[in-house]
Amino acid sequence: MLTALTYARMLTVSTSWHNEPVTRHGYHHGDLANALTTAATELARQGGPEAVVLRAAARQVGVSATAAYRHFADHNALVLVVKHRAQDELVEAMRAELARLPAADDPGTAGLARLRALGAGYLRFALTEPGLFRAAFCKLDEPPAEVRGLIDGAPAYQLLGEVLDDLVDAGVVPPARRPLAEVAAWAPVHGLAHLILDGPLAALGPDERAAALSRTVDTIIAGLSRP
Amino acid sequence: MLTALTYARMLTVSTSWHNEPVTRHGYHHGDLANALTTAATELARQGGPEAVVLRAAARQVGVSATAAYRHFADHNALVLVVKHRAQDELVEAMRAELARLPAADDPGTAGLARLRALGAGYLRFALTEPGLFRAAFCKLDEPPAEVRGLIDGAPAYQLLGEVLDDLVDAGVVPPARRPLAEVAAWAPVHGLAHLILDGPLAALGPDERAAALSRTVDTIIAGLSRP
DNA sequence: TGTACATCAGTGAACGCGCGTTCACTGATGTAC
DNA sequence: TGTACATCAGTGAACGCGCGTTCACTGATGTAC
């Protein structure tokens, strides 16, 4: 979709014009696919997946709506790339929380800290970027073949799996509790995010939210690590 | 919204006409608010909250779209009653699962069975009525004042709370783990439902789904009941 | 190095659609006398 | 019991909106000779 050539062309053009505002570089945009994706992602960031409107994205980039069809088969294809970007940002938020962790000696406590960090990063992303969070898990009109039959959002799932493996290695989680532990750990945090975002627990204040997360993660850990 | 008088009028009219199909009873419908709510709920059942279209509901009832405005302030008000109906059906599914439970002697095992039943009923409803499930938790344009500041979907929350209280009484859940246990128990099942419905875990087959639920609930119970 | 030409990436006008909502209206109902 | 009249609950036409998408087109780009 976005070749190295396209990038090169864009750079050439943008450096040859002086003080040109970023919006357009002439009749040929040079990087429309990327620009539309960014604009559409921004729409999703503010209004969720329903706000991803092809015409609005084109408008924002300063291009006719028709131009989008040179780069995306249809509206659904545009939403799909936004969904992927949103998933990428979610994983990024989780990794960021991991990176913030201080070094720990004991592998067991280190592993538990990582598990907590993943949950905290997940929830933080959901609450600070509700639009993107919903976009990351939105239902597409026709899901692409690559995704069907696989676990979507695989990077996050894999990240979680690694931390759980570490906890088994450290002797914190008994091997018998390892199967499907990803699901058992993921679902609670995902559910909490949805309950806070979309309804029943929306009325919780910041402190109550923190307490709810803490309680939820404590329960997961107590359950997974029980002999 | 729907007075006893309205009902009485409807019954009078409908019994005075012979073999009249249920759709209309003359110029005055007699029970339009209810009929529209039912039609709108059916739309949500098939297509989720986005499918609740005022004109479509009116069409289905065989009434002009304008007529709906005699009974609902606007589209949002219609969605709100659908949301409430969906929540009612969800609680009903949970109660149904409780009712199916055989009697048990030990209060501890009985309580755990009830907790499992609530989770199973919740997930069953989510998977068999995905449209209504999403409607039950949909975001409204302007949430009504009564709901803001309260925990929405209170009946389900309360039902869960009672079972958890029983588990404390039975000595299964230590009192120290009781606070916010509703959230810790609700979030995992809610999250699992969403993960299966809207994406990442959609590819799971029936057996895998059952295993995922079982693992998830086991982990909750192990966590909540840990000394 | 210059030029003809195929290809690519844009344009703007227009289509049909279905929505929520408003308007002025009219038929049915119920009540006061 | 009958009649005038206010009120209630419908009607149908129309509005404006914004959407996704298609059409025939044109300006820019890159390549073969």
mmCIF file of N, CA and C in Angstrom, chain A residues 79 82 113 117 195:
data_model
loop_
_atom_site.group_PDB
_atom_site.id
_atom_site.type_symbol
_atom_site.label_atom_id
_atom_site.label_comp_id
_atom_site.label_asym_id
_atom_site.label_seq_id
_atom_site.Cartn_x
_atom_site.Cartn_y
_atom_site.Cartn_z
ATOM 1 N N VAL A 79 -11.545 1.924 7.309
ATOM 2 C CA VAL A 79 -11.772 1.610 8.721
ATOM 3 C C VAL A 79 -10.806 0.520 9.177
ATOM 4 N N VAL A 82 -7.487 1.934 10.072
ATOM 5 C CA VAL A 82 -7.613 2.672 11.333
ATOM 6 C C VAL A 82 -7.623 1.688 12.503
ATOM 7 N N ALA A 113 4.831 -7.734 38.593
ATOM 8 C CA ALA A 113 4.828 -6.300 38.300
ATOM 9 C C ALA A 113 4.559 -6.061 36.823
ATOM 10 N N ALA A 117 1.514 -4.122 35.147
ATOM 11 C CA ALA A 117 1.809 -3.014 34.230
ATOM 12 C C ALA A 117 1.012 -3.162 32.932
ATOM 13 N N LEU A 195 -16.818 -1.556 30.802
ATOM 14 C CA LEU A 195 -17.817 -1.174 31.800
ATOM 15 C C LEU A 195 -17.640 0.280 32.209
#
